[in-house]
CSV table of N, CA and C in Angstrom, one decimal:
chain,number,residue,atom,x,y,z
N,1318,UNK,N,20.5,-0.3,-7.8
N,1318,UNK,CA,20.0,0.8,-7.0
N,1318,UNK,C,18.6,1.2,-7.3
N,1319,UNK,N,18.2,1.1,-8.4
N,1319,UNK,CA,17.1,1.5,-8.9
N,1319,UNK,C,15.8,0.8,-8.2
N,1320,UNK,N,16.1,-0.8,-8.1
N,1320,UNK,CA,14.9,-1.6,-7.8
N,1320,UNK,C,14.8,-1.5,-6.3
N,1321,UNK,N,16.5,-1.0,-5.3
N,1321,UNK,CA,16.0,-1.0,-4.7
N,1321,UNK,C,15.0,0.7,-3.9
N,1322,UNK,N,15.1,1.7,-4.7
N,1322,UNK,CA,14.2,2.5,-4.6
N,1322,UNK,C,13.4,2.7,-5.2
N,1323,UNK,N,13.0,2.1,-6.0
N,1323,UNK,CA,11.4,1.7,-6.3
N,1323,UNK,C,10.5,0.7,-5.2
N,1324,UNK,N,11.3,-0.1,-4.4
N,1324,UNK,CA,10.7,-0.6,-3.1
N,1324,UNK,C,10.7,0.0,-2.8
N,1325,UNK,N,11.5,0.9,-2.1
N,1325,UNK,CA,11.2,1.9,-0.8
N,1325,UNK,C,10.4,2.9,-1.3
N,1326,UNK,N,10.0,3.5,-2.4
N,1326,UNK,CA,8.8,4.3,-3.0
N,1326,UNK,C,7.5,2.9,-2.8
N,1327,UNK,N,7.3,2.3,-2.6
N,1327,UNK,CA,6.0,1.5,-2.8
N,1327,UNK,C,5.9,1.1,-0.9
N,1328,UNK,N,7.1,1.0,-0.7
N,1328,UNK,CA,6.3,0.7,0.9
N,1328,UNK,C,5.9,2.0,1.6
N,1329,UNK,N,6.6,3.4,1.1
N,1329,UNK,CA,6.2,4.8,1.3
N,1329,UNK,C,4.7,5.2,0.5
N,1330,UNK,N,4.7,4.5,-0.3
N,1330,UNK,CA,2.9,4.5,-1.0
N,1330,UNK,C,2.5,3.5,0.2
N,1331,UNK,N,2.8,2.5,0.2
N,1331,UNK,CA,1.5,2.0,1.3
N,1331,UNK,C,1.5,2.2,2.2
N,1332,UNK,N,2.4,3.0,3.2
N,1332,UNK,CA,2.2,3.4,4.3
N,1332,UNK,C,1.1,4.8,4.1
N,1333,UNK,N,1.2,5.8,3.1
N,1333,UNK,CA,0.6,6.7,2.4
N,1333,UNK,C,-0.8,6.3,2.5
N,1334,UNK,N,-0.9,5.3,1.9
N,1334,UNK,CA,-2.6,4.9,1.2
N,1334,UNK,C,-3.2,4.4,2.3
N,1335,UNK,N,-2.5,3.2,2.8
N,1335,UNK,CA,-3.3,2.4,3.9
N,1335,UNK,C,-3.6,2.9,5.1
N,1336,UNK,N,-2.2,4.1,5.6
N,1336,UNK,CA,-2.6,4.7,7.1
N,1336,UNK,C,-3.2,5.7,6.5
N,1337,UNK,N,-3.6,6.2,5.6
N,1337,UNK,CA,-4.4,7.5,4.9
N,1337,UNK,C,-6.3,6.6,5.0
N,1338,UNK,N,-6.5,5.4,4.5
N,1338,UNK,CA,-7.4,4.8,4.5
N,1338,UNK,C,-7.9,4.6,6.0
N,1339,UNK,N,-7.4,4.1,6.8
N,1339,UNK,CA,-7.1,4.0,7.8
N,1339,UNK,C,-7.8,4.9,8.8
N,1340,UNK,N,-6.7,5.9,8.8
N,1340,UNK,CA,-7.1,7.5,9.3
N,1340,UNK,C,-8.9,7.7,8.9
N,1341,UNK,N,-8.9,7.9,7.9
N,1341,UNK,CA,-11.0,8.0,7.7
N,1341,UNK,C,-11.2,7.1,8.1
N,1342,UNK,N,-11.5,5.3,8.3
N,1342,UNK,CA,-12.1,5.0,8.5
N,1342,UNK,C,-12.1,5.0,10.2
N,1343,UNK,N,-10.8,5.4,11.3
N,1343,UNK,CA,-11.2,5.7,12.4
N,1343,UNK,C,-11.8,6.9,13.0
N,1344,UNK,N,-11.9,8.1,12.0
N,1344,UNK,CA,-12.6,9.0,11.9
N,1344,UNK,C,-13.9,8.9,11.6
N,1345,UNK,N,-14.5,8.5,11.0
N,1345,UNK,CA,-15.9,8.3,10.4
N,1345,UNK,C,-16.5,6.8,11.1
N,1346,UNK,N,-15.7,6.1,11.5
N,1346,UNK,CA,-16.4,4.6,11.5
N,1346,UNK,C,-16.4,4.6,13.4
N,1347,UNK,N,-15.2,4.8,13.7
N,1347,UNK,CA,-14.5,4.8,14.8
N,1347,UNK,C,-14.9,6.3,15.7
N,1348,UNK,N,-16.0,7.1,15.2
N,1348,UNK,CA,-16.2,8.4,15.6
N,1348,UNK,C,-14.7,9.2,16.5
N,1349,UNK,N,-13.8,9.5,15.9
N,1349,UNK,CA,-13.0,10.1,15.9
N,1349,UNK,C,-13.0,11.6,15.7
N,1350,UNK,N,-13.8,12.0,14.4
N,1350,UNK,CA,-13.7,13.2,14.1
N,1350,UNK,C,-13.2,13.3,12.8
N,1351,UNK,N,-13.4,14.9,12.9
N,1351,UNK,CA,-13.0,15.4,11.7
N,1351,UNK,C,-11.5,15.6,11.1
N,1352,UNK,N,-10.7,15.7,12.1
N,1352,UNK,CA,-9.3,16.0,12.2
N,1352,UNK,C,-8.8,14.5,11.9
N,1353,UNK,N,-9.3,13.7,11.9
N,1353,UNK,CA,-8.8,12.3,11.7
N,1353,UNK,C,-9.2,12.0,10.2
N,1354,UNK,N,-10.0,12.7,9.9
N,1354,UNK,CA,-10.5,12.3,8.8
N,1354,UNK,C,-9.6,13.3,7.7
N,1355,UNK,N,-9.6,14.4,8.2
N,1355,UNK,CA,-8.5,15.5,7.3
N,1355,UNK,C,-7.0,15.1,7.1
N,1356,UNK,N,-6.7,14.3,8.2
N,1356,UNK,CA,-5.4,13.5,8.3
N,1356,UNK,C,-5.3,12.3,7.3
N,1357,UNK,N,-6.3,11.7,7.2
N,1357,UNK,CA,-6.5,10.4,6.1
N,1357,UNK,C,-6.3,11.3,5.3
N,1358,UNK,N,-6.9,12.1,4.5
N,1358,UNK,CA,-7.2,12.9,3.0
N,1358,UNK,C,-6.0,13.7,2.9
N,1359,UNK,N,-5.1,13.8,3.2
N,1359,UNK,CA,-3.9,14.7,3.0
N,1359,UNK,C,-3.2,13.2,3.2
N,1360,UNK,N,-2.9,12.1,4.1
N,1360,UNK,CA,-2.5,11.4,3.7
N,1360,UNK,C,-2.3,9.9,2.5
N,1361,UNK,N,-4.0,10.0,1.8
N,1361,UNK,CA,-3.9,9.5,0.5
N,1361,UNK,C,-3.5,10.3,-0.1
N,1362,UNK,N,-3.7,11.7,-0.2
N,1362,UNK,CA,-2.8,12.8,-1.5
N,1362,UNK,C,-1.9,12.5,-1.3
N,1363,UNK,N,-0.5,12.4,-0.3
N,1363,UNK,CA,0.1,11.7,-0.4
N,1363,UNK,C,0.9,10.5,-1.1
N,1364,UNK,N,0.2,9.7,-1.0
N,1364,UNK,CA,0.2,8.4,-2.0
N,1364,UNK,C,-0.1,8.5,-3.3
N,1365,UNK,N,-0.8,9.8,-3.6
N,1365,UNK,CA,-1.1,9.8,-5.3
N,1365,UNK,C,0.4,10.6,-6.4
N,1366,UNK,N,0.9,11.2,-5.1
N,1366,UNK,CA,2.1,12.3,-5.3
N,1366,UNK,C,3.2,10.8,-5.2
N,1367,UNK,N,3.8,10.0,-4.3
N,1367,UNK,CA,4.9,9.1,-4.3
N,1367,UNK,C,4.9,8.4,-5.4
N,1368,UNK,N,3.8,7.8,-6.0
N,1368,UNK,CA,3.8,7.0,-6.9
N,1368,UNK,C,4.6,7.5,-8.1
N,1369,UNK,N,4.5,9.0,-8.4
N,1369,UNK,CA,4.9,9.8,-9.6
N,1369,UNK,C,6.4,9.5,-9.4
N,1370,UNK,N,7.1,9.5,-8.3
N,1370,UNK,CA,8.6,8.8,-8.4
N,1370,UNK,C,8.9,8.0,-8.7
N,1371,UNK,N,8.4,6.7,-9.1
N,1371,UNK,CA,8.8,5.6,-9.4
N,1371,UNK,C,9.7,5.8,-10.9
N,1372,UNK,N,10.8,4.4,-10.7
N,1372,UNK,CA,11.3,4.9,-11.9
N,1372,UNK,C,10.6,5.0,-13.3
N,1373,UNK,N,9.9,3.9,-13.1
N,1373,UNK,CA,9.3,3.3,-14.8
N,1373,UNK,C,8.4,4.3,-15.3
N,1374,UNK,N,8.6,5.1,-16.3
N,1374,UNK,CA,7.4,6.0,-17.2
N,1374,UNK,C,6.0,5.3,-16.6
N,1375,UNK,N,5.5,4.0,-16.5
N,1375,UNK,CA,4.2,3.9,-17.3
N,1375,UNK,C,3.2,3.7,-16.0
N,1376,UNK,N,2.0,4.3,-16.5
N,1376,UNK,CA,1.4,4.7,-14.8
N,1376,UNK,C,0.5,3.1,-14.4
N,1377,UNK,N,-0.3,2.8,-15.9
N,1377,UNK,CA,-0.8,1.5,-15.5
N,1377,UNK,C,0.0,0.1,-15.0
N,1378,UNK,N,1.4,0.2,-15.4
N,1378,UNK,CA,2.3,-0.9,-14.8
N,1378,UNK,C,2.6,-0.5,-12.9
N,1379,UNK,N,2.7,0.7,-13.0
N,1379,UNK,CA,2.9,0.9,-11.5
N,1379,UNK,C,2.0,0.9,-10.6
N,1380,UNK,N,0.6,1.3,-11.0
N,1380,UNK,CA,-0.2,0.8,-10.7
N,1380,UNK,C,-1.1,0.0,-10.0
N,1381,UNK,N,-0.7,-1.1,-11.2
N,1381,UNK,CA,-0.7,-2.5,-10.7
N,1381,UNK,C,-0.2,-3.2,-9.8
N,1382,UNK,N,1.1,-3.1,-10.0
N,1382,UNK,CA,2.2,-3.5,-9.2
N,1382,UNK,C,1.7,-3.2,-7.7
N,1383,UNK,N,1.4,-1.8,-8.0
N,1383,UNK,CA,1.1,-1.4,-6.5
N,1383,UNK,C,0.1,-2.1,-5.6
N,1384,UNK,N,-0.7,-2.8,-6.5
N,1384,UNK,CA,-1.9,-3.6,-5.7
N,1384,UNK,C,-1.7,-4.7,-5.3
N,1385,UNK,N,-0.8,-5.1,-6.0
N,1385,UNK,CA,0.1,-6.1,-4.6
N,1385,UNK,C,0.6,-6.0,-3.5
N,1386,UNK,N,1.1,-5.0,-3.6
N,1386,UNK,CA,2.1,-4.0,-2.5
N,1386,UNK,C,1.3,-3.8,-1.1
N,1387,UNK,N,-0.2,-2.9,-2.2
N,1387,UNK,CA,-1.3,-2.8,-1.3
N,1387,UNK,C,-1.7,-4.3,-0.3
N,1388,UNK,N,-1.8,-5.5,-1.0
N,1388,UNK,CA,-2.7,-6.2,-0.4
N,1388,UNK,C,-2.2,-6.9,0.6
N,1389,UNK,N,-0.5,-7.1,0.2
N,1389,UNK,CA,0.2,-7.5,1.2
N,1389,UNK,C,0.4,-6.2,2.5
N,1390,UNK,N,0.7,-5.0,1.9
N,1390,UNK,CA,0.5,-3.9,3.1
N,1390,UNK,C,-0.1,-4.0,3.6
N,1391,UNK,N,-1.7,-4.1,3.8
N,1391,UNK,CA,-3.2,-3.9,4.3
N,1391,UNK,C,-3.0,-5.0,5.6
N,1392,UNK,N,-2.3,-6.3,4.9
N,1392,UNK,CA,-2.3,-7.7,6.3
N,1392,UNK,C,-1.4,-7.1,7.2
N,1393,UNK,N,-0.4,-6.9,6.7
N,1393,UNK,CA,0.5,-6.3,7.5
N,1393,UNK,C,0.2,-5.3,8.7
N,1394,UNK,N,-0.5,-4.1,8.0
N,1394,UNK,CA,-1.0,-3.0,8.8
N,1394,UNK,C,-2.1,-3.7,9.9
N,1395,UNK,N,-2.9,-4.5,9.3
N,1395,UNK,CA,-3.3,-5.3,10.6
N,1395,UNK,C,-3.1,-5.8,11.0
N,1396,UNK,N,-2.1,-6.5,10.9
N,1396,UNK,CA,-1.1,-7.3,11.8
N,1396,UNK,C,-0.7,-6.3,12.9
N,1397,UNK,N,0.1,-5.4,12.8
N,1397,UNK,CA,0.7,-4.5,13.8
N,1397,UNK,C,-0.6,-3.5,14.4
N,1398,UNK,N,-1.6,-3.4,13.7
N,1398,UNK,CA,-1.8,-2.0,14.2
N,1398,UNK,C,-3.4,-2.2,14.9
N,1399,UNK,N,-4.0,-3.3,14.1
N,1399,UNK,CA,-5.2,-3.7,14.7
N,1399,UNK,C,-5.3,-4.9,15.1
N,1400,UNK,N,-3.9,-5.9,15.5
N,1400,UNK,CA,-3.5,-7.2,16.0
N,1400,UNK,C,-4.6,-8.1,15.0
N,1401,UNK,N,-4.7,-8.0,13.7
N,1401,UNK,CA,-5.3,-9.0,13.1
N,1401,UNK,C,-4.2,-10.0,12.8
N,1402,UNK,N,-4.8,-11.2,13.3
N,1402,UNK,CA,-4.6,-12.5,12.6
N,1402,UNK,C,-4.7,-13.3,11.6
N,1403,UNK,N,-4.1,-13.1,10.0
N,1403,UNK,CA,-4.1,-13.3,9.2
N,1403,UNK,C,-3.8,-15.3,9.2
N,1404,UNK,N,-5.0,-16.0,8.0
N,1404,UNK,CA,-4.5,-17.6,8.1
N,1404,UNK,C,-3.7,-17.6,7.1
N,1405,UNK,N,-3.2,-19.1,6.6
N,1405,UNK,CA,-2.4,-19.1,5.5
N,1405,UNK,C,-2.9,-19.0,4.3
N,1406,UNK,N,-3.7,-18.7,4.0
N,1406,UNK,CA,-4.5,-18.6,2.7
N,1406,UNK,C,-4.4,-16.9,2.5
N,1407,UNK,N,-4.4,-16.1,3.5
N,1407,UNK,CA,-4.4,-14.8,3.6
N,1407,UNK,C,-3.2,-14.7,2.9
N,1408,UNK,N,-1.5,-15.2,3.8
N,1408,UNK,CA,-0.5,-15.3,3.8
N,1408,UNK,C,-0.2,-15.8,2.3
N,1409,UNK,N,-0.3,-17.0,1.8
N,1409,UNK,CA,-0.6,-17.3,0.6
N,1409,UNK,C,-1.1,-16.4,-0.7
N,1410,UNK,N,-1.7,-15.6,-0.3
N,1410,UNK,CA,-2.4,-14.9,-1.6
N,1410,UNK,C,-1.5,-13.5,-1.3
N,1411,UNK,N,-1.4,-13.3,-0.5
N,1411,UNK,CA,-0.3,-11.9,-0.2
N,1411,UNK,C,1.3,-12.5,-0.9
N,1412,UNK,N,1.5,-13.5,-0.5
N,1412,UNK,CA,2.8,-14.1,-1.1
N,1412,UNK,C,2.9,-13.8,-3.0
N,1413,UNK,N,1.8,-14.6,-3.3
N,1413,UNK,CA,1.4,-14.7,-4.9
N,1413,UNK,C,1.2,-13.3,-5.3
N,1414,UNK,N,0.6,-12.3,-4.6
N,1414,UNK,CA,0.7,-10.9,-5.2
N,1414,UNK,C,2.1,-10.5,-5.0
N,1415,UNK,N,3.0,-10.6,-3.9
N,1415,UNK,CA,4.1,-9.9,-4.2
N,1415,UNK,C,4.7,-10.4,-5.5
N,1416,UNK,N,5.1,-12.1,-5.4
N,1416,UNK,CA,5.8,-12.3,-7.0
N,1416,UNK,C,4.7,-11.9,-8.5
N,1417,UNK,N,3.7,-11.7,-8.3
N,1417,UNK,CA,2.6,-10.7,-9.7
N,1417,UNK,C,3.9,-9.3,-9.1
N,1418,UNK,N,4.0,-8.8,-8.4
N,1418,UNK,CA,4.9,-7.4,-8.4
N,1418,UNK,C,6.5,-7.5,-9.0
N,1419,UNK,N,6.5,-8.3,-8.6
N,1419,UNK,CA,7.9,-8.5,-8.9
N,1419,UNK,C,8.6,-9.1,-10.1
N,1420,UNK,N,7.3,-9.8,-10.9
N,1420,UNK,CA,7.1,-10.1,-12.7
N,1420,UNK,C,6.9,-8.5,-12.9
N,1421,UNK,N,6.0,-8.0,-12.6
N,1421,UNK,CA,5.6,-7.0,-13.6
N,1421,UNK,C,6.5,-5.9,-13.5
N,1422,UNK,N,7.4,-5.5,-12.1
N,1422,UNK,CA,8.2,-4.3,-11.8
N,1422,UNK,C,9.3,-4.7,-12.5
N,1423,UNK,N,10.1,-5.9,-11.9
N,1423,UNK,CA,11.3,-6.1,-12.1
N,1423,UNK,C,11.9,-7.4,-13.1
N,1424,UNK,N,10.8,-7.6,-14.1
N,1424,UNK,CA,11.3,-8.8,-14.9
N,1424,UNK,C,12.0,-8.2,-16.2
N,1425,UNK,N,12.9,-9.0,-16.7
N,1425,UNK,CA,14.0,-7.8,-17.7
N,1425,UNK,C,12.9,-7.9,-18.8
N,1426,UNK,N,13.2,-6.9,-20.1
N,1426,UNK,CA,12.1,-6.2,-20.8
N,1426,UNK,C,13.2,-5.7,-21.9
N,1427,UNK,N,12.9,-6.1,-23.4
N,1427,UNK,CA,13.7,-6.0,-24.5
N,1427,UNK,C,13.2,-4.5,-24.8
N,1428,UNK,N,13.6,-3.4,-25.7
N,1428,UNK,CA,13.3,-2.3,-25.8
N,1428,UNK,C,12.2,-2.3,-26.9
């Protein structure tokens, strides 16, 4: 149960970070405004607050992890939300970051 709510805390972080990123950059890039942009910035605070749930004490392990999480998130998020077309080398390197997450979250660990 544990591993599988430490996923669902990390796809709740990247939904946090990336539509938080997101949010400013269609506010400021995308002249949207300010309100779009105050919606990003409460939405990465956010993502700085979920991560504190994870199970594991240690902040630089989760951290990391997370930037897998992130990078495969990010293709994703453009996949659905700005119809980007990712190639296989994208796909590829998003693949290799999940298993880097999945050594570093969930590989067993002597005390």
């Amino acid at each position: 149960m544990t591993v599988v709510r430490s996923i669902l805390l990390f796809l709740l972080a990247a939904l946090a970070e990336i539509g938080g990123a997101w949010l400013v950059w269609q506010g400021w890039r995308e002249n949207r405004g300010l309100l779009w942009i105050a919606a990003g910035v409460i939405a990465l605070g956010a993502y700085g607050f979920v991560a504190t749930f994870q199970p594991d004490p240690n902040f630089g392990r989760i951290l990391a992890a997370y930037g897998g999480v992130f990078v495969a998130g990010s293709l994703a998020w453009g996949m659905v939300v700005d119809k980007f077309r990712p190639d296989r080398y994208d796909l590829a390197g998003a693949a290799i970051c999940l298993v880097g997450v999945a050594l570093i979250m969930y590989a067993p660990r002597t005390s």
